[in-house]
mmCIF file of C-alpha atoms in Angstrom:
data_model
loop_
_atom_site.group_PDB
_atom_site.id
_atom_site.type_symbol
_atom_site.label_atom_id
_atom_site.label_comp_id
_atom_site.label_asym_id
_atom_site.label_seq_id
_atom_site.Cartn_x
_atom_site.Cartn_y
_atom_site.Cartn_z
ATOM 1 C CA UNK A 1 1.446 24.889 25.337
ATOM 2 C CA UNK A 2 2.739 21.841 23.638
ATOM 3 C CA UNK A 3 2.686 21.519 19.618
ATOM 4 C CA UNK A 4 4.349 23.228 16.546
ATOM 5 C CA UNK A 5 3.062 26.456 15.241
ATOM 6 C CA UNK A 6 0.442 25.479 13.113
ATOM 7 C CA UNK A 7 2.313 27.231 9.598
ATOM 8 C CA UNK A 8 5.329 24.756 10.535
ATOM 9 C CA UNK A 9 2.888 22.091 11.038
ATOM 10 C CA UNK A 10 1.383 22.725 7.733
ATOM 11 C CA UNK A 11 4.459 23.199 5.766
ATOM 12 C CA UNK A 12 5.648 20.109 6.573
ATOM 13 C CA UNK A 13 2.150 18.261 6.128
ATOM 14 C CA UNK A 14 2.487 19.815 2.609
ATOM 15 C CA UNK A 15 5.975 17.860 2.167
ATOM 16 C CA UNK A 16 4.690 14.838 2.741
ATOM 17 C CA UNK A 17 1.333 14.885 -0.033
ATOM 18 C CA UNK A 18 3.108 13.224 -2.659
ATOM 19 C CA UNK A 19 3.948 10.006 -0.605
ATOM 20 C CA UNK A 20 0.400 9.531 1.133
ATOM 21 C CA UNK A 21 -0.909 9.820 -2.818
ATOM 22 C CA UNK A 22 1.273 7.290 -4.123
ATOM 23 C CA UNK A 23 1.114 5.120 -0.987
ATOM 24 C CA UNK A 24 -3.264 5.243 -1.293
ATOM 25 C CA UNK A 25 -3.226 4.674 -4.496
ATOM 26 C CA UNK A 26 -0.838 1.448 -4.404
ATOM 27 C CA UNK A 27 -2.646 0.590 -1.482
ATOM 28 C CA UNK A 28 -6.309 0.714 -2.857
ATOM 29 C CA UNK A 29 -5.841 0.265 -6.801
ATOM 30 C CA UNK A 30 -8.362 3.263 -6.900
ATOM 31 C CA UNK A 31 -7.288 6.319 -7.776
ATOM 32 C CA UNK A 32 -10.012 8.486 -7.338
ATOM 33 C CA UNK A 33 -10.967 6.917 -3.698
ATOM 34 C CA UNK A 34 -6.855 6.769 -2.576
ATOM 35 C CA UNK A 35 -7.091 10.678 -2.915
ATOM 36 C CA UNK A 36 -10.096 10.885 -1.114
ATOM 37 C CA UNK A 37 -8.346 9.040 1.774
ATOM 38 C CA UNK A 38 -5.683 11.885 1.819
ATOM 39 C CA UNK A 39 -8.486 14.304 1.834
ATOM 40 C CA UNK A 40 -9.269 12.514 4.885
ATOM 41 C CA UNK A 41 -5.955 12.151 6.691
ATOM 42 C CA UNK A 42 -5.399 15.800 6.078
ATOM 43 C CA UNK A 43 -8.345 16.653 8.034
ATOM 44 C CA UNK A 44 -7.227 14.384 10.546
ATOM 45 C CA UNK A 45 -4.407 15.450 11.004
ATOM 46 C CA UNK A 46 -5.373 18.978 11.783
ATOM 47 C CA UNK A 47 -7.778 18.023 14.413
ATOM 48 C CA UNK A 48 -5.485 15.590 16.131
ATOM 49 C CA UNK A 49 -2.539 18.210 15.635
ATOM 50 C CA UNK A 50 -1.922 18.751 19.548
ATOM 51 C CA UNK A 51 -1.684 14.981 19.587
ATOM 52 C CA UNK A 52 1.536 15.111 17.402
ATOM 53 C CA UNK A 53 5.152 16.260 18.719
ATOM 54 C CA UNK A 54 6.908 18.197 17.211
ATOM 55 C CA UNK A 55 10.572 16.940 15.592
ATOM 56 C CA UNK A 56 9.041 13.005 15.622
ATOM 57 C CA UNK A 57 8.395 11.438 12.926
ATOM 58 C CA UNK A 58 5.375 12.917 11.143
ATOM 59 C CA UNK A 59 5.478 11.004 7.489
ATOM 60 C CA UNK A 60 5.173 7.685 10.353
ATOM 61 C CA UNK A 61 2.081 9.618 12.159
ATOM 62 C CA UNK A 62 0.610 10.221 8.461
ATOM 63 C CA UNK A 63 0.869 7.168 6.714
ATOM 64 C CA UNK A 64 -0.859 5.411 10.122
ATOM 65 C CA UNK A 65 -3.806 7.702 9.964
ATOM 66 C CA UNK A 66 -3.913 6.833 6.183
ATOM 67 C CA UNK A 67 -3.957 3.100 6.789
ATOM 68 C CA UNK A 68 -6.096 3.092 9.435
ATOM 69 C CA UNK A 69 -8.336 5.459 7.762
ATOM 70 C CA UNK A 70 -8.489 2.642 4.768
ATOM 71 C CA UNK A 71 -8.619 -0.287 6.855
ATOM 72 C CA UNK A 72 -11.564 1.438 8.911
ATOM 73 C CA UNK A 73 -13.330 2.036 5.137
ATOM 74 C CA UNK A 74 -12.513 -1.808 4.210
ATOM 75 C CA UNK A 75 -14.149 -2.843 7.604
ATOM 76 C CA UNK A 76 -17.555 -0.368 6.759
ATOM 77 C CA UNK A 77 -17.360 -2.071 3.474
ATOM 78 C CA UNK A 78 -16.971 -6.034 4.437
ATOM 79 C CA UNK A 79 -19.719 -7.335 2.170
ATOM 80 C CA UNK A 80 -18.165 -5.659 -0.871
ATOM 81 C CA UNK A 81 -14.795 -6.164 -0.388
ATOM 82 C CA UNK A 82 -14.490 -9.549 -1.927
ATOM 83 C CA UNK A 83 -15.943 -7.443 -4.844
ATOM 84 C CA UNK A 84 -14.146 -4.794 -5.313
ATOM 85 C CA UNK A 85 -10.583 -5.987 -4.557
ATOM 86 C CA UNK A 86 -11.303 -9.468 -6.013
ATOM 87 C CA UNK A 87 -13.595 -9.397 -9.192
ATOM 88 C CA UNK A 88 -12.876 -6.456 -10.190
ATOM 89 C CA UNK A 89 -9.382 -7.467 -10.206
ATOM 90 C CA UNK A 90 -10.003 -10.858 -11.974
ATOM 91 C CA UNK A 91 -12.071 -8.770 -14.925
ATOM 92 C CA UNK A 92 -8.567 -6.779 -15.430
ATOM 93 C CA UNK A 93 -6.772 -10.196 -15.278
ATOM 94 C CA UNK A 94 -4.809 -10.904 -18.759
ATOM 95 C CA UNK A 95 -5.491 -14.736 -19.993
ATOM 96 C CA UNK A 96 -2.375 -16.358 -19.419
ATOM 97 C CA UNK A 97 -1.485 -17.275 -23.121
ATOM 98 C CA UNK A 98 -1.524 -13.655 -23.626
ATOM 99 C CA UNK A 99 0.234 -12.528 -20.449
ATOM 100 C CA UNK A 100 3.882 -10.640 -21.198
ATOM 101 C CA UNK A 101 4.614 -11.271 -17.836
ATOM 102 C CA UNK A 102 6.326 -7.683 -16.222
ATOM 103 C CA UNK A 103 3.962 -5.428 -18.018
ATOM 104 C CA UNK A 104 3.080 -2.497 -15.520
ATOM 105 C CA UNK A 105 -0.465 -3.708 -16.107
ATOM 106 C CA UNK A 106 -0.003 -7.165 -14.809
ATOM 107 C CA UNK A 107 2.284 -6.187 -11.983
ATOM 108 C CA UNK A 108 -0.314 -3.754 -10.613
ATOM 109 C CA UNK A 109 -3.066 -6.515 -10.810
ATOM 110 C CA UNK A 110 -1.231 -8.965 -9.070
ATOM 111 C CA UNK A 111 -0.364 -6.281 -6.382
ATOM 112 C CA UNK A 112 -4.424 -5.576 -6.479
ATOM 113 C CA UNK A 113 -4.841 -9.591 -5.641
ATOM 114 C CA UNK A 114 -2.978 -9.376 -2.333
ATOM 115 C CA UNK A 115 -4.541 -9.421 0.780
ATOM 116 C CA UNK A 116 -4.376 -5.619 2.007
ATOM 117 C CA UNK A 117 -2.681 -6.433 4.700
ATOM 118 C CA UNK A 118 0.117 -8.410 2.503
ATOM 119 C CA UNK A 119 0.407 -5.304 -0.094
ATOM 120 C CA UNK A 120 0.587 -2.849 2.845
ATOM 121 C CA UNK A 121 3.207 -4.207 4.259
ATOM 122 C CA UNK A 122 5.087 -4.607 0.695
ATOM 123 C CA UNK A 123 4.339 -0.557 0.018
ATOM 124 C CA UNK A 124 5.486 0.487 3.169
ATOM 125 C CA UNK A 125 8.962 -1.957 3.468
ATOM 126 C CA UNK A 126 9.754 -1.844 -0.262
ATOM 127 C CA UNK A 127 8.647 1.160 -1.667
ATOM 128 C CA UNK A 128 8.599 3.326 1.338
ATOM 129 C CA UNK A 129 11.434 2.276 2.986
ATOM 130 C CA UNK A 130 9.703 2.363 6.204
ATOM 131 C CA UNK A 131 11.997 -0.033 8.909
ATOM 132 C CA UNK A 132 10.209 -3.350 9.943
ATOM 133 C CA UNK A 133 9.565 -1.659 13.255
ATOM 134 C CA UNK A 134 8.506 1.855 11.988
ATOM 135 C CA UNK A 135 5.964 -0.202 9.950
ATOM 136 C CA UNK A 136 4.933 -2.402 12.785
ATOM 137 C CA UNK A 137 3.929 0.159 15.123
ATOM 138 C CA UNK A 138 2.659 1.979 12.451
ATOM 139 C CA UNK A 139 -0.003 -1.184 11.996
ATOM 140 C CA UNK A 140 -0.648 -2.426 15.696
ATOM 141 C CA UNK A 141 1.517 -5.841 14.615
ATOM 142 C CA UNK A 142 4.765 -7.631 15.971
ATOM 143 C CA UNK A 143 7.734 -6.858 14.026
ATOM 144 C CA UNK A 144 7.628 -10.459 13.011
ATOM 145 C CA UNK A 145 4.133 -10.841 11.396
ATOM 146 C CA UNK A 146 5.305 -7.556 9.508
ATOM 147 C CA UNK A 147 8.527 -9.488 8.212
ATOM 148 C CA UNK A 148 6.137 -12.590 7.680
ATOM 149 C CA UNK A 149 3.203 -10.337 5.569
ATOM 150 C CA UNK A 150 6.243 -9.014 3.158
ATOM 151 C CA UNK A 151 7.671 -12.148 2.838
ATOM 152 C CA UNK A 152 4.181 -13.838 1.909
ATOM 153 C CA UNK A 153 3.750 -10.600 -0.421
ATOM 154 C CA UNK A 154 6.879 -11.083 -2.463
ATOM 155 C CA UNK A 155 6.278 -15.093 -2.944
ATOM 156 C CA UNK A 156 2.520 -14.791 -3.991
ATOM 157 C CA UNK A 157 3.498 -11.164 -6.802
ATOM 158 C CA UNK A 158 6.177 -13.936 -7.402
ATOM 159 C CA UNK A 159 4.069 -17.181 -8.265
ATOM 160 C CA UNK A 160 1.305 -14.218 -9.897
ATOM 161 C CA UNK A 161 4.169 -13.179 -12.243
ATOM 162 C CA UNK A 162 5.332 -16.707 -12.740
ATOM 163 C CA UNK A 163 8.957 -15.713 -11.408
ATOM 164 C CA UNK A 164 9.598 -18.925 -10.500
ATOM 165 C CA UNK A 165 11.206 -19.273 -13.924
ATOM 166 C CA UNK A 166 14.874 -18.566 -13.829
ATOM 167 C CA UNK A 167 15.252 -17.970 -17.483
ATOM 168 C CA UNK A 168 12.174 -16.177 -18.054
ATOM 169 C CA UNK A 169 13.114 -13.813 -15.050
ATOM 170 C CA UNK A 170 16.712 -13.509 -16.534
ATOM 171 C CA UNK A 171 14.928 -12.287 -20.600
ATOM 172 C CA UNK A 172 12.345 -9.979 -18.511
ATOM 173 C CA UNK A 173 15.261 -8.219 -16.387
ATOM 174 C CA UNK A 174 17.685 -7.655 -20.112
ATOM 175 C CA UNK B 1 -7.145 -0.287 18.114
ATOM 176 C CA UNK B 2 -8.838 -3.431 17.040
ATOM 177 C CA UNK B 3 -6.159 -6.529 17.189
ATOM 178 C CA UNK B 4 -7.145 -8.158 14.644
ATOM 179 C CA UNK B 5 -4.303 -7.354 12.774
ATOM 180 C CA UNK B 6 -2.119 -10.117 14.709
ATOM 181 C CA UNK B 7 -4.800 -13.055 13.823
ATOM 182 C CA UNK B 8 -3.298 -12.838 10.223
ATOM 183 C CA UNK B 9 -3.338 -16.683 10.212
ATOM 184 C CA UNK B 10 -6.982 -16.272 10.264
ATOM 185 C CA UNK B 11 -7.620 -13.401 8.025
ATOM 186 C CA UNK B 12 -4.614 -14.960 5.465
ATOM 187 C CA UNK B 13 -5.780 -18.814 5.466
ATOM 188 C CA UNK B 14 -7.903 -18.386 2.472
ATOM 189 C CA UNK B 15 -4.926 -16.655 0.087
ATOM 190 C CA UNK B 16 -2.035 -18.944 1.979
ATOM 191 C CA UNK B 17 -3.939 -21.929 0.986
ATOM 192 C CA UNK B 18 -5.500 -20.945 -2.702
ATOM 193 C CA UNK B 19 -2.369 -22.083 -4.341
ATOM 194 C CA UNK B 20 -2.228 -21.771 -7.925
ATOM 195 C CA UNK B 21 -2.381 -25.322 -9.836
ATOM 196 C CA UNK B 22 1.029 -25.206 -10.626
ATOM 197 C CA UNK B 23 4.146 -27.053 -9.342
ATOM 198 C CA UNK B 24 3.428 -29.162 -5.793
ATOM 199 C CA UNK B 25 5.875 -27.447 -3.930
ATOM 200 C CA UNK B 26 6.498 -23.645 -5.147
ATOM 201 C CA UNK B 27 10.823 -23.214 -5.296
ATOM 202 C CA UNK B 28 11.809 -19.987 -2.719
ATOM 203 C CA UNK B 29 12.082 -16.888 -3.816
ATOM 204 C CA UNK B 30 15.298 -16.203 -6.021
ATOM 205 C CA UNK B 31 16.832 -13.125 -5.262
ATOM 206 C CA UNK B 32 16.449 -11.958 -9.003
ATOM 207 C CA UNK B 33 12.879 -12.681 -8.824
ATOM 208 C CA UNK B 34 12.950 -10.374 -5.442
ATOM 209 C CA UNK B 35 14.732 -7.621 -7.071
ATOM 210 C CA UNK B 36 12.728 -7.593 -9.916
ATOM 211 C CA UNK B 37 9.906 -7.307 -7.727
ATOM 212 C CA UNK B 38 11.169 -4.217 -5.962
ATOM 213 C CA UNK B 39 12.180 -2.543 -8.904
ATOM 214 C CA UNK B 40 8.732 -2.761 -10.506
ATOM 215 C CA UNK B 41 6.961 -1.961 -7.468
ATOM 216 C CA UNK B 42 8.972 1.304 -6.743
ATOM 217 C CA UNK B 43 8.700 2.076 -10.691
ATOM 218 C CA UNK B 44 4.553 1.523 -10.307
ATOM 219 C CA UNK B 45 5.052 3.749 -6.794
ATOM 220 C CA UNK B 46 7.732 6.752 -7.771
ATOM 221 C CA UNK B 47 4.808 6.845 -11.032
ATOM 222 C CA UNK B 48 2.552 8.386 -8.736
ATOM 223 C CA UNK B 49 5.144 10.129 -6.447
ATOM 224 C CA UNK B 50 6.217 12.368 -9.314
ATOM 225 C CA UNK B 51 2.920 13.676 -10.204
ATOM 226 C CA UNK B 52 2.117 17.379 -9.468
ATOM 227 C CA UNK B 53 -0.313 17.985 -6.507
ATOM 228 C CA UNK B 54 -3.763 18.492 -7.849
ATOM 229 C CA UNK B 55 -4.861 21.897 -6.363
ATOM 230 C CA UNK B 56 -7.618 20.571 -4.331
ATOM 231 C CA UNK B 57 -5.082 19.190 -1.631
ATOM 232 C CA UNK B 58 -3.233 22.872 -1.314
ATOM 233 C CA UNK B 59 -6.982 24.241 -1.566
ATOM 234 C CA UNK B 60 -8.166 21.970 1.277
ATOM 235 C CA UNK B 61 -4.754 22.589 3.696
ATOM 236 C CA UNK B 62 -5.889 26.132 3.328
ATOM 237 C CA UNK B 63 -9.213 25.876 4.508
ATOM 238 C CA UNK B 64 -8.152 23.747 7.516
ATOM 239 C CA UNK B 65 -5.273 26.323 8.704
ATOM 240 C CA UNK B 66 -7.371 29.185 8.626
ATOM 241 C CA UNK B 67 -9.994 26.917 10.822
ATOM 242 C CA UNK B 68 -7.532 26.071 13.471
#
């Protein structure tokens, strides 16, 4: 009989609750339907526990059924995607004569105006700490087109934020 | 798994090529700029890490281990 005792198994599920959170909720921009997503995974995970072996990598296993779970929900939701991650991010967007450009407001709405794919791969390289090829696998992608998405990621928060500025980057970072 | 993931040339042509009106050619990507980047994006993420587990994730866990 292969898998971990299911109290092990749960323990560590437990461990990893706070990252899937903060990872859905960078991920979708929506709270209320990023913990919803855990909801799911956690189920998920349960019934697909035989599938996992024990002592590899479970926070990896997780945060692919997450993303897959919210890629599957983007995919049910085509029509109003262009909606909900687009105008509703332009209605939060500042007017630039009034933008103070690093507020945590404007940082998370130019995250929100990232293609998903772009921001998933910036959550899981730069504030996961995920390896390129944990992350690839983790998406179905080449390790390349992962390097490529953060790299696109980074440039376009960069030209959101208006980075490009060496002296305004140099009075935001005092 | 659906592949689509790899046509990101496809999926990514309308956001590569909606530049903002700004300078012709945008300058690379300083390395302050990319460290202030990942500074504010694990401030915005470690935000949400540090929160206390609402009860309805422990509650839910429960349910499914008694289940299994």
């Amino acid at each position: 009989m292969s898998g971990a005792s299911p109290s092990s198994f749960q323990s560590e599920l437990t461990t990893y609750i706070p990252n899937l959170r903060a990872f859905a909720n960078s991920l979708t921009r929506r709270p209320d339907l990023a913990d919803d997503l855990v909801q799911e995974v956690l189920i998920k995970a349960f019934q697909n526990m035989s599938q996992f072996t024990p002592g590899s990598n479970m926070k990896a296993w997780l945060f692919m059924i997450l993303r897959n779970t919210y890629f599957s929900h983007l995919r049910k939701r085509r029509f109003e995607i262009e909606d909900a991650d687009g105008v509703h991010a332009d209605k939060l967007a500042v007017p630039e004569a009034q933008t103070s450009h690093m507020d945590m407001l404007d940082f998370n709405v130019a995250l929100s105006k990232l293609p998903p794919d772009q921001r998933e791969a910036l959550l899981l390289i730069g504030a996961e700490g995920f390896s390129y090829e944990e992350a690839a696998s983790m998406c179905g992608c080449a390790v390349g087109t992962m390097k490529s998405r953060v790299n696109r990621a980074r440039t376009r928060l960069a030209e959101l934020l208006r980075l490009q500025d060496e002296t305004l980057v140099e009075e935001i970072s005092r | 798994m659906i592949d689509e993931s790899d046509k990101s040339k496809g999926t990514q042509s309308a956001s590569s090529q909606d530049k903002p009106p700004a300078a012709p050619h945008a300058p690379p990507l300083t390395s302050a700029a990319q460290d202030l980047i990942g500074r504010k994006l694990r401030e915005t993420y470690s935000n949400k890490l540090n929160e206390p587990v609402p009860d309805k994730f422990n509650k839910l866990l429960e349910q499914l281990a008694k289940k299994g």
